PDB file of C-alpha atoms in Angstrom:
ATOM      1  CA  UNK A 132     -53.929  11.695  -4.561  1.00  0.00           C
ATOM      2  CA  UNK A 133     -53.637  14.923  -6.053  1.00  0.00           C
ATOM      3  CA  UNK A 134     -55.352  16.741  -4.309  1.00  0.00           C
ATOM      4  CA  UNK A 135     -53.950  16.072  -1.241  1.00  0.00           C
ATOM      5  CA  UNK A 136     -50.504  16.644  -2.516  1.00  0.00           C
ATOM      6  CA  UNK A 137     -51.401  19.822  -4.024  1.00  0.00           C
ATOM      7  CA  UNK A 138     -52.797  20.706  -0.037  1.00  0.00           C
ATOM      8  CA  UNK A 139     -48.884  19.773   0.987  1.00  0.00           C
ATOM      9  CA  UNK A 140     -46.991  21.639  -1.622  1.00  0.00           C
ATOM     10  CA  UNK A 141     -48.707  24.503  -0.406  1.00  0.00           C
ATOM     11  CA  UNK A 142     -47.821  24.368   2.680  1.00  0.00           C
ATOM     12  CA  UNK A 143     -44.070  24.563   1.769  1.00  0.00           C
ATOM     13  CA  UNK A 144     -42.434  27.452   2.092  1.00  0.00           C
ATOM     14  CA  UNK A 145     -40.981  27.829  -1.313  1.00  0.00           C
ATOM     15  CA  UNK A 146     -40.971  24.982  -3.515  1.00  0.00           C
ATOM     16  CA  UNK A 147     -39.935  24.082  -7.173  1.00  0.00           C
ATOM     17  CA  UNK A 148     -43.321  24.895  -8.442  1.00  0.00           C
ATOM     18  CA  UNK A 149     -42.671  28.141  -6.731  1.00  0.00           C
ATOM     19  CA  UNK A 150     -39.897  28.619  -8.737  1.00  0.00           C
ATOM     20  CA  UNK A 151     -41.756  27.992 -11.992  1.00  0.00           C
ATOM     21  CA  UNK A 152     -43.963  30.219 -11.504  1.00  0.00           C
ATOM     22  CA  UNK A 153     -40.957  33.285 -11.413  1.00  0.00           C
ATOM     23  CA  UNK A 154     -40.441  31.886 -14.216  1.00  0.00           C
ATOM     24  CA  UNK A 155     -42.903  32.143 -15.716  1.00  0.00           C
ATOM     25  CA  UNK A 156     -43.206  36.394 -14.094  1.00  0.00           C
ATOM     26  CA  UNK A 157     -40.015  36.706 -16.535  1.00  0.00           C
ATOM     27  CA  UNK A 158     -41.674  36.144 -19.448  1.00  0.00           C
ATOM     28  CA  UNK A 159     -44.727  38.112 -18.882  1.00  0.00           C
ATOM     29  CA  UNK A 160     -43.278  40.253 -17.479  1.00  0.00           C
ATOM     30  CA  UNK A 161     -40.926  40.944 -20.594  1.00  0.00           C
ATOM     31  CA  UNK A 162     -43.391  39.995 -23.312  1.00  0.00           C
ATOM     32  CA  UNK A 163     -45.198  43.488 -22.116  1.00  0.00           C
ATOM     33  CA  UNK A 164     -42.284  45.365 -24.148  1.00  0.00           C
ATOM     34  CA  UNK A 165     -42.255  42.803 -26.886  1.00  0.00           C
ATOM     35  CA  UNK A 166     -46.027  42.923 -27.658  1.00  0.00           C
ATOM     36  CA  UNK A 167     -46.334  46.670 -27.275  1.00  0.00           C
ATOM     37  CA  UNK A 168     -43.234  47.220 -29.734  1.00  0.00           C
ATOM     38  CA  UNK A 169     -44.506  44.488 -31.912  1.00  0.00           C
ATOM     39  CA  UNK A 170     -47.948  46.223 -32.325  1.00  0.00           C
ATOM     40  CA  UNK A 171     -46.387  49.120 -34.149  1.00  0.00           C
ATOM     41  CA  UNK A 172     -45.478  46.270 -37.114  1.00  0.00           C
ATOM     42  CA  UNK A 173     -47.997  44.321 -37.143  1.00  0.00           C
ATOM     43  CA  UNK A 174     -51.408  44.716 -36.318  1.00  0.00           C
ATOM     44  CA  UNK A 175     -52.690  43.869 -32.498  1.00  0.00           C
ATOM     45  CA  UNK A 176     -55.418  40.545 -34.048  1.00  0.00           C
ATOM     46  CA  UNK A 177     -52.755  40.089 -36.892  1.00  0.00           C
ATOM     47  CA  UNK A 178     -50.150  39.390 -34.230  1.00  0.00           C
ATOM     48  CA  UNK A 179     -52.336  36.976 -31.613  1.00  0.00           C
ATOM     49  CA  UNK A 180     -53.808  34.708 -34.538  1.00  0.00           C
ATOM     50  CA  UNK A 181     -49.217  35.017 -35.377  1.00  0.00           C
ATOM     51  CA  UNK A 182     -48.326  33.898 -32.117  1.00  0.00           C
ATOM     52  CA  UNK A 183     -51.238  31.667 -31.455  1.00  0.00           C
ATOM     53  CA  UNK A 184     -50.825  29.818 -34.786  1.00  0.00           C
ATOM     54  CA  UNK A 185     -46.686  29.303 -33.326  1.00  0.00           C
ATOM     55  CA  UNK A 186     -47.633  28.054 -30.141  1.00  0.00           C
ATOM     56  CA  UNK A 187     -50.906  26.299 -30.398  1.00  0.00           C
ATOM     57  CA  UNK A 188     -49.087  23.382 -32.705  1.00  0.00           C
ATOM     58  CA  UNK A 189     -46.638  23.462 -30.295  1.00  0.00           C
ATOM     59  CA  UNK A 190     -48.311  22.781 -27.354  1.00  0.00           C
ATOM     60  CA  UNK A 191     -50.393  19.538 -29.651  1.00  0.00           C
ATOM     61  CA  UNK A 192     -47.087  18.163 -31.514  1.00  0.00           C
ATOM     62  CA  UNK A 193     -45.765  17.830 -27.289  1.00  0.00           C
ATOM     63  CA  UNK A 194     -49.304  16.597 -25.848  1.00  0.00           C
ATOM     64  CA  UNK A 195     -49.375  13.826 -28.416  1.00  0.00           C
ATOM     65  CA  UNK A 196     -45.358  12.811 -28.477  1.00  0.00           C
ATOM     66  CA  UNK A 197     -45.842  12.243 -24.428  1.00  0.00           C
ATOM     67  CA  UNK A 198     -49.096  10.215 -24.803  1.00  0.00           C
ATOM     68  CA  UNK A 199     -51.663  12.506 -23.730  1.00  0.00           C
ATOM     69  CA  UNK A 200     -55.047  11.024 -24.547  1.00  0.00           C
ATOM     70  CA  UNK A 201     -57.564  12.936 -25.370  1.00  0.00           C
ATOM     71  CA  UNK A 202     -60.241  14.535 -22.217  1.00  0.00           C
ATOM     72  CA  UNK A 203     -63.497  12.564 -22.356  1.00  0.00           C
ATOM     73  CA  UNK A 204     -66.419  13.865 -24.610  1.00  0.00           C
ATOM     74  CA  UNK A 205     -68.505  15.102 -21.896  1.00  0.00           C
ATOM     75  CA  UNK A 206     -65.441  16.999 -20.463  1.00  0.00           C
ATOM     76  CA  UNK A 207     -65.068  19.161 -24.185  1.00  0.00           C
ATOM     77  CA  UNK A 208     -67.739  22.279 -23.205  1.00  0.00           C
ATOM     78  CA  UNK A 209     -66.359  22.734 -20.117  1.00  0.00           C
ATOM     79  CA  UNK A 210     -62.585  22.947 -22.592  1.00  0.00           C
ATOM     80  CA  UNK A 211     -64.429  24.224 -24.943  1.00  0.00           C
ATOM     81  CA  UNK A 212     -65.613  28.141 -22.471  1.00  0.00           C
ATOM     82  CA  UNK A 213     -62.011  28.050 -20.400  1.00  0.00           C
ATOM     83  CA  UNK A 214     -60.976  27.878 -24.184  1.00  0.00           C
ATOM     84  CA  UNK A 215     -63.347  30.985 -25.757  1.00  0.00           C
ATOM     85  CA  UNK A 216     -62.832  32.944 -22.313  1.00  0.00           C
ATOM     86  CA  UNK A 217     -58.631  32.364 -21.843  1.00  0.00           C
ATOM     87  CA  UNK A 218     -57.527  32.080 -25.093  1.00  0.00           C
ATOM     88  CA  UNK A 219     -59.905  34.302 -26.999  1.00  0.00           C
ATOM     89  CA  UNK A 220     -61.636  36.862 -24.987  1.00  0.00           C
ATOM     90  CA  UNK A 221     -58.365  36.942 -22.620  1.00  0.00           C
ATOM     91  CA  UNK A 222     -56.100  37.241 -25.744  1.00  0.00           C
ATOM     92  CA  UNK A 223     -58.641  39.617 -27.740  1.00  0.00           C
ATOM     93  CA  UNK A 224     -59.395  42.562 -25.201  1.00  0.00           C
ATOM     94  CA  UNK A 225     -54.979  41.553 -23.949  1.00  0.00           C
ATOM     95  CA  UNK A 226     -53.650  42.866 -27.533  1.00  0.00           C
ATOM     96  CA  UNK A 227     -55.960  45.220 -28.401  1.00  0.00           C
ATOM     97  CA  UNK A 228     -56.186  47.163 -24.967  1.00  0.00           C
ATOM     98  CA  UNK A 229     -51.758  47.501 -25.600  1.00  0.00           C
ATOM     99  CA  UNK A 230     -52.255  48.517 -28.464  1.00  0.00           C
ATOM    100  CA  UNK A 231     -54.301  51.997 -26.365  1.00  0.00           C
ATOM    101  CA  UNK A 232     -52.571  51.960 -23.521  1.00  0.00           C
ATOM    102  CA  UNK A 233     -48.864  51.869 -21.895  1.00  0.00           C
ATOM    103  CA  UNK A 234     -47.535  49.180 -20.861  1.00  0.00           C
ATOM    104  CA  UNK A 235     -46.853  50.561 -17.130  1.00  0.00           C
ATOM    105  CA  UNK A 236     -50.782  50.646 -16.596  1.00  0.00           C
ATOM    106  CA  UNK A 237     -51.536  47.748 -18.255  1.00  0.00           C
ATOM    107  CA  UNK A 238     -49.035  45.639 -16.260  1.00  0.00           C
ATOM    108  CA  UNK A 239     -50.417  47.334 -13.405  1.00  0.00           C
ATOM    109  CA  UNK A 240     -54.074  46.536 -13.701  1.00  0.00           C
ATOM    110  CA  UNK A 241     -52.944  42.975 -14.740  1.00  0.00           C
ATOM    111  CA  UNK A 242     -51.774  42.439 -11.073  1.00  0.00           C
ATOM    112  CA  UNK A 243     -54.812  43.133  -9.642  1.00  0.00           C
ATOM    113  CA  UNK A 244     -56.022  39.254 -11.102  1.00  0.00           C
ATOM    114  CA  UNK A 245     -55.190  38.031  -6.992  1.00  0.00           C
ATOM    115  CA  UNK A 246     -57.923  40.270  -5.777  1.00  0.00           C
ATOM    116  CA  UNK A 247     -59.562  39.210  -9.325  1.00  0.00           C
ATOM    117  CA  UNK A 248     -59.181  35.157  -8.329  1.00  0.00           C
ATOM    118  CA  UNK A 249     -60.054  35.476  -4.430  1.00  0.00           C
ATOM    119  CA  UNK A 250     -64.039  37.245  -5.400  1.00  0.00           C
ATOM    120  CA  UNK A 251     -64.138  34.794  -8.501  1.00  0.00           C
ATOM    121  CA  UNK A 252     -63.391  32.197  -6.417  1.00  0.00           C
ATOM    122  CA  UNK A 253     -65.656  33.801  -3.241  1.00  0.00           C
ATOM    123  CA  UNK A 254     -68.353  33.023  -5.307  1.00  0.00           C
ATOM    124  CA  UNK A 255     -67.846  29.861  -6.934  1.00  0.00           C
ATOM    125  CA  UNK A 256     -69.494  26.607  -5.757  1.00  0.00           C
ATOM    126  CA  UNK A 257     -66.216  24.839  -5.228  1.00  0.00           C
ATOM    127  CA  UNK A 258     -64.090  27.706  -3.764  1.00  0.00           C
ATOM    128  CA  UNK A 259     -61.123  26.752  -2.609  1.00  0.00           C
ATOM    129  CA  UNK A 260     -60.302  27.928   1.435  1.00  0.00           C
ATOM    130  CA  UNK A 261     -59.250  30.875   1.815  1.00  0.00           C
ATOM    131  CA  UNK A 262     -57.801  32.276   5.151  1.00  0.00           C
ATOM    132  CA  UNK A 263     -57.166  35.854   5.937  1.00  0.00           C
ATOM    133  CA  UNK A 264     -53.397  36.162   6.302  1.00  0.00           C
ATOM    134  CA  UNK A 265     -53.846  35.560   2.625  1.00  0.00           C
ATOM    135  CA  UNK A 266     -56.883  38.056   1.441  1.00  0.00           C
ATOM    136  CA  UNK A 267     -54.244  40.494   3.490  1.00  0.00           C
ATOM    137  CA  UNK A 268     -50.782  39.396   1.700  1.00  0.00           C
ATOM    138  CA  UNK A 269     -53.008  39.680  -1.473  1.00  0.00           C
ATOM    139  CA  UNK A 270     -53.724  43.322  -0.766  1.00  0.00           C
ATOM    140  CA  UNK A 271     -50.219  44.210   0.985  1.00  0.00           C
ATOM    141  CA  UNK A 272     -48.409  42.933  -2.526  1.00  0.00           C
ATOM    142  CA  UNK A 273     -51.187  44.570  -4.933  1.00  0.00           C
ATOM    143  CA  UNK A 274     -50.045  48.040  -2.600  1.00  0.00           C
ATOM    144  CA  UNK A 275     -46.623  47.030  -2.881  1.00  0.00           C
ATOM    145  CA  UNK A 276     -46.398  47.076  -6.070  1.00  0.00           C
ATOM    146  CA  UNK A 277     -48.684  50.164  -6.856  1.00  0.00           C
ATOM    147  CA  UNK A 278     -45.665  51.979  -4.540  1.00  0.00           C
ATOM    148  CA  UNK A 279     -43.082  50.160  -6.291  1.00  0.00           C
ATOM    149  CA  UNK A 280     -44.296  50.895 -10.398  1.00  0.00           C
ATOM    150  CA  UNK A 281     -47.614  53.110  -9.941  1.00  0.00           C
ATOM    151  CA  UNK A 282     -45.935  56.146 -10.067  1.00  0.00           C
ATOM    152  CA  UNK A 283     -45.299  56.874 -13.634  1.00  0.00           C
ATOM    153  CA  UNK A 284     -48.939  55.297 -14.052  1.00  0.00           C
ATOM    154  CA  UNK A 285     -51.357  57.658 -15.930  1.00  0.00           C
ATOM    155  CA  UNK A 286     -55.299  57.377 -16.282  1.00  0.00           C
ATOM    156  CA  UNK A 287     -55.982  59.851 -19.501  1.00  0.00           C
ATOM    157  CA  UNK A 288     -58.936  60.317 -22.340  1.00  0.00           C
ATOM    158  CA  UNK A 289     -56.202  58.546 -24.450  1.00  0.00           C
ATOM    159  CA  UNK A 290     -55.334  55.429 -22.268  1.00  0.00           C
ATOM    160  CA  UNK A 291     -58.616  54.670 -21.015  1.00  0.00           C
ATOM    161  CA  UNK A 292     -60.583  52.183 -23.824  1.00  0.00           C
ATOM    162  CA  UNK A 293     -57.081  50.983 -23.759  1.00  0.00           C
ATOM    163  CA  UNK A 294     -57.436  50.208 -19.999  1.00  0.00           C
ATOM    164  CA  UNK A 295     -60.835  49.439 -19.292  1.00  0.00           C
ATOM    165  CA  UNK A 296     -59.905  46.815 -22.456  1.00  0.00           C
ATOM    166  CA  UNK A 297     -57.080  45.321 -19.854  1.00  0.00           C
ATOM    167  CA  UNK A 298     -59.733  45.515 -16.954  1.00  0.00           C
ATOM    168  CA  UNK A 299     -61.826  42.775 -19.032  1.00  0.00           C
ATOM    169  CA  UNK A 300     -58.861  40.952 -19.920  1.00  0.00           C
ATOM    170  CA  UNK A 301     -58.283  39.856 -16.263  1.00  0.00           C
ATOM    171  CA  UNK A 302     -61.754  39.124 -15.808  1.00  0.00           C
ATOM    172  CA  UNK A 303     -61.459  36.527 -18.469  1.00  0.00           C
ATOM    173  CA  UNK A 304     -57.957  35.519 -16.844  1.00  0.00           C
ATOM    174  CA  UNK A 305     -59.209  35.430 -13.975  1.00  0.00           C
ATOM    175  CA  UNK A 306     -62.716  33.028 -14.788  1.00  0.00           C
ATOM    176  CA  UNK A 307     -59.899  30.597 -17.009  1.00  0.00           C
ATOM    177  CA  UNK A 308     -57.705  30.360 -13.742  1.00  0.00           C
ATOM    178  CA  UNK A 309     -60.657  29.410 -11.106  1.00  0.00           C
ATOM    179  CA  UNK A 310     -62.453  27.086 -14.058  1.00  0.00           C
ATOM    180  CA  UNK A 311     -59.741  25.193 -14.879  1.00  0.00           C
ATOM    181  CA  UNK A 312     -59.613  23.390 -11.171  1.00  0.00           C
ATOM    182  CA  UNK A 313     -61.933  20.705 -11.563  1.00  0.00           C
ATOM    183  CA  UNK A 314     -59.869  19.494 -15.031  1.00  0.00           C
ATOM    184  CA  UNK A 315     -57.311  19.681 -12.707  1.00  0.00           C
ATOM    185  CA  UNK A 316     -58.202  17.228 -10.922  1.00  0.00           C
ATOM    186  CA  UNK A 317     -58.474  14.965 -13.272  1.00  0.00           C
ATOM    187  CA  UNK A 318     -56.580  16.233 -16.311  1.00  0.00           C
ATOM    188  CA  UNK A 319     -52.862  17.439 -16.846  1.00  0.00           C
ATOM    189  CA  UNK A 320     -51.883  20.990 -17.046  1.00  0.00           C
ATOM    190  CA  UNK A 321     -50.164  20.322 -20.426  1.00  0.00           C
ATOM    191  CA  UNK A 322     -54.271  18.167 -21.531  1.00  0.00           C
ATOM    192  CA  UNK A 323     -56.033  21.307 -20.572  1.00  0.00           C
ATOM    193  CA  UNK A 324     -53.803  23.744 -21.854  1.00  0.00           C
ATOM    194  CA  UNK A 325     -53.302  22.288 -25.478  1.00  0.00           C
ATOM    195  CA  UNK A 326     -57.764  21.368 -26.114  1.00  0.00           C
ATOM    196  CA  UNK A 327     -58.405  25.147 -24.139  1.00  0.00           C
ATOM    197  CA  UNK A 328     -55.563  26.555 -26.204  1.00  0.00           C
ATOM    198  CA  UNK A 329     -56.818  24.297 -29.536  1.00  0.00           C
ATOM    199  CA  UNK A 330     -60.167  25.395 -29.033  1.00  0.00           C
ATOM    200  CA  UNK A 331     -59.486  29.257 -28.569  1.00  0.00           C
ATOM    201  CA  UNK A 332     -57.195  29.149 -31.104  1.00  0.00           C
ATOM    202  CA  UNK A 333     -60.794  28.265 -33.316  1.00  0.00           C
ATOM    203  CA  UNK A 334     -62.697  30.835 -31.968  1.00  0.00           C
ATOM    204  CA  UNK A 335     -60.408  34.046 -32.046  1.00  0.00           C
ATOM    205  CA  UNK A 336     -58.920  33.595 -36.249  1.00  0.00           C
ATOM    206  CA  UNK A 337     -62.603  35.033 -37.065  1.00  0.00           C
ATOM    207  CA  UNK A 338     -61.862  38.292 -35.394  1.00  0.00           C
ATOM    208  CA  UNK A 339     -58.091  38.650 -36.995  1.00  0.00           C
ATOM    209  CA  UNK A 340     -59.092  37.509 -40.339  1.00  0.00           C
ATOM    210  CA  UNK A 341     -59.113  40.799 -42.037  1.00  0.00           C
ATOM    211  CA  UNK A 342     -56.071  42.746 -40.433  1.00  0.00           C
ATOM    212  CA  UNK A 343     -53.984  39.340 -41.599  1.00  0.00           C
ATOM    213  CA  UNK A 344     -55.478  40.225 -45.465  1.00  0.00           C
ATOM    214  CA  UNK A 345     -55.003  43.500 -45.416  1.00  0.00           C
ATOM    215  CA  UNK A 346     -51.278  43.643 -43.508  1.00  0.00           C
ATOM    216  CA  UNK A 347     -49.132  44.469 -45.949  1.00  0.00           C
ATOM    217  CA  UNK A 348     -46.467  41.743 -44.823  1.00  0.00           C
ATOM    218  CA  UNK A 349     -42.857  43.592 -46.956  1.00  0.00           C
ATOM    219  CA  UNK A 350     -43.235  46.151 -44.093  1.00  0.00           C
ATOM    220  CA  UNK A 351     -43.150  44.298 -41.487  1.00  0.00           C
ATOM    221  CA  UNK A 352     -39.402  44.381 -40.449  1.00  0.00           C
ATOM    222  CA  UNK A 353     -37.347  41.374 -39.728  1.00  0.00           C
ATOM    223  CA  UNK A 354     -37.356  41.869 -35.672  1.00  0.00           C
ATOM    224  CA  UNK A 355     -40.315  41.244 -35.661  1.00  0.00           C
ATOM    225  CA  UNK A 356     -40.852  37.681 -37.077  1.00  0.00           C
ATOM    226  CA  UNK A 357     -38.639  36.668 -34.032  1.00  0.00           C
ATOM    227  CA  UNK A 358     -40.525  38.398 -31.417  1.00  0.00           C
ATOM    228  CA  UNK A 359     -43.491  36.577 -32.701  1.00  0.00           C
ATOM    229  CA  UNK A 360     -41.950  34.095 -32.026  1.00  0.00           C
ATOM    230  CA  UNK A 361     -40.728  34.287 -28.523  1.00  0.00           C
ATOM    231  CA  UNK A 362     -44.208  35.792 -27.733  1.00  0.00           C
ATOM    232  CA  UNK A 363     -46.294  32.340 -28.676  1.00  0.00           C
ATOM    233  CA  UNK A 364     -43.972  29.739 -27.998  1.00  0.00           C
ATOM    234  CA  UNK A 365     -42.214  31.109 -24.206  1.00  0.00           C
ATOM    235  CA  UNK A 366     -45.169  33.236 -23.196  1.00  0.00           C
ATOM    236  CA  UNK A 367     -48.030  31.243 -24.314  1.00  0.00           C
ATOM    237  CA  UNK A 368     -46.904  27.592 -25.101  1.00  0.00           C
ATOM    238  CA  UNK A 369     -44.901  27.618 -21.742  1.00  0.00           C
ATOM    239  CA  UNK A 370     -46.275  29.970 -19.240  1.00  0.00           C
ATOM    240  CA  UNK A 371     -50.078  28.822 -19.797  1.00  0.00           C
ATOM    241  CA  UNK A 372     -48.566  24.988 -18.557  1.00  0.00           C
ATOM    242  CA  UNK A 373     -46.847  26.289 -15.836  1.00  0.00           C
ATOM    243  CA  UNK A 374     -49.591  28.922 -14.394  1.00  0.00           C
ATOM    244  CA  UNK A 375     -51.788  25.940 -14.286  1.00  0.00           C
ATOM    245  CA  UNK A 376     -49.420  23.484 -13.347  1.00  0.00           C
ATOM    246  CA  UNK A 377     -49.450  26.188 -10.482  1.00  0.00           C
ATOM    247  CA  UNK A 378     -53.010  26.072  -9.982  1.00  0.00           C
ATOM    248  CA  UNK A 379     -53.244  22.247 -10.084  1.00  0.00           C
ATOM    249  CA  UNK A 380     -49.833  21.806  -7.236  1.00  0.00           C
ATOM    250  CA  UNK A 381     -50.154  25.112  -5.250  1.00  0.00           C
ATOM    251  CA  UNK A 382     -54.009  26.432  -5.494  1.00  0.00           C
ATOM    252  CA  UNK A 383     -55.639  29.965  -7.357  1.00  0.00           C
ATOM    253  CA  UNK A 384     -54.997  32.356  -4.313  1.00  0.00           C
ATOM    254  CA  UNK A 385     -51.082  31.582  -4.034  1.00  0.00           C
ATOM    255  CA  UNK A 386     -50.568  31.381  -7.765  1.00  0.00           C
ATOM    256  CA  UNK A 387     -52.273  34.652  -8.562  1.00  0.00           C
ATOM    257  CA  UNK A 388     -50.431  36.126  -6.710  1.00  0.00           C
ATOM    258  CA  UNK A 389     -47.620  35.616  -8.023  1.00  0.00           C
ATOM    259  CA  UNK A 390     -49.578  37.980 -11.226  1.00  0.00           C
ATOM    260  CA  UNK A 391     -47.772  41.064  -8.940  1.00  0.00           C
ATOM    261  CA  UNK A 392     -44.006  40.553  -9.596  1.00  0.00           C
ATOM    262  CA  UNK A 393     -45.586  40.826 -12.843  1.00  0.00           C
ATOM    263  CA  UNK A 394     -45.582  44.784 -13.139  1.00  0.00           C
ATOM    264  CA  UNK A 395     -41.992  45.112 -11.682  1.00  0.00           C
ATOM    265  CA  UNK A 396     -40.620  42.941 -14.435  1.00  0.00           C
ATOM    266  CA  UNK A 397     -42.651  45.044 -17.353  1.00  0.00           C
ATOM    267  CA  UNK A 398     -41.681  48.527 -15.448  1.00  0.00           C
ATOM    268  CA  UNK A 399     -37.990  47.143 -15.871  1.00  0.00           C
ATOM    269  CA  UNK A 400     -37.880  45.871 -18.874  1.00  0.00           C
ATOM    270  CA  UNK A 401     -39.913  49.093 -20.286  1.00  0.00           C
ATOM    271  CA  UNK A 402     -37.047  51.330 -17.765  1.00  0.00           C
TER     272      UNK A 402
END
């Protein structure tokens, strides 16, 4: 039944789920500037640990209050793998990369997510059917993004390490998106996101402990705290659930195309 509703939604021209994904685009696009400014106050790994520490309990509490049951024991290895990939691996590479490159470069690289998702889908055992027009649409969308905001991108020795880290984060996010499909046929986006974020946060913590211990908390300006909280609750808790809602209802190909709009918002906010 769920699969049929997803197919039906995919055939619709514009659905409420598409509107939710546009909200994700706005929040994630704005988040680039927030993260870039905040990691100048708080070390990247420490910053990400703090926002995971805020986002994870919020999701877990909401899941418990809504009566959401724990997944079956047989699904936990899959959930742990997704958590390590999508919350530990992706966030680790993303925050370290953004600290070493520009908002333009990082947002444009992340705009390549649709192609990454389609390539991973093509080699997946549970591949989702993707037509020629979807491939053409993804390619045209990426070309359009580069024509709009790609003029400001720079490839230099100073940003190369950051660019490579962002590329790695794209592949982590692609696997996180593709790997969720079987679980989303059995569980809600809230269940999957809460469980993967909990396991991913535990895996991320050892990387962040040294930077949190060495941080001089008195030197952090006041605005960095609401920025960290907003980035955690909105860009992580809310947007991850909405993203998986899109994957469940619209499919990975259509959902991933929305990442093409993130660079446009990111450059508009950073301008």
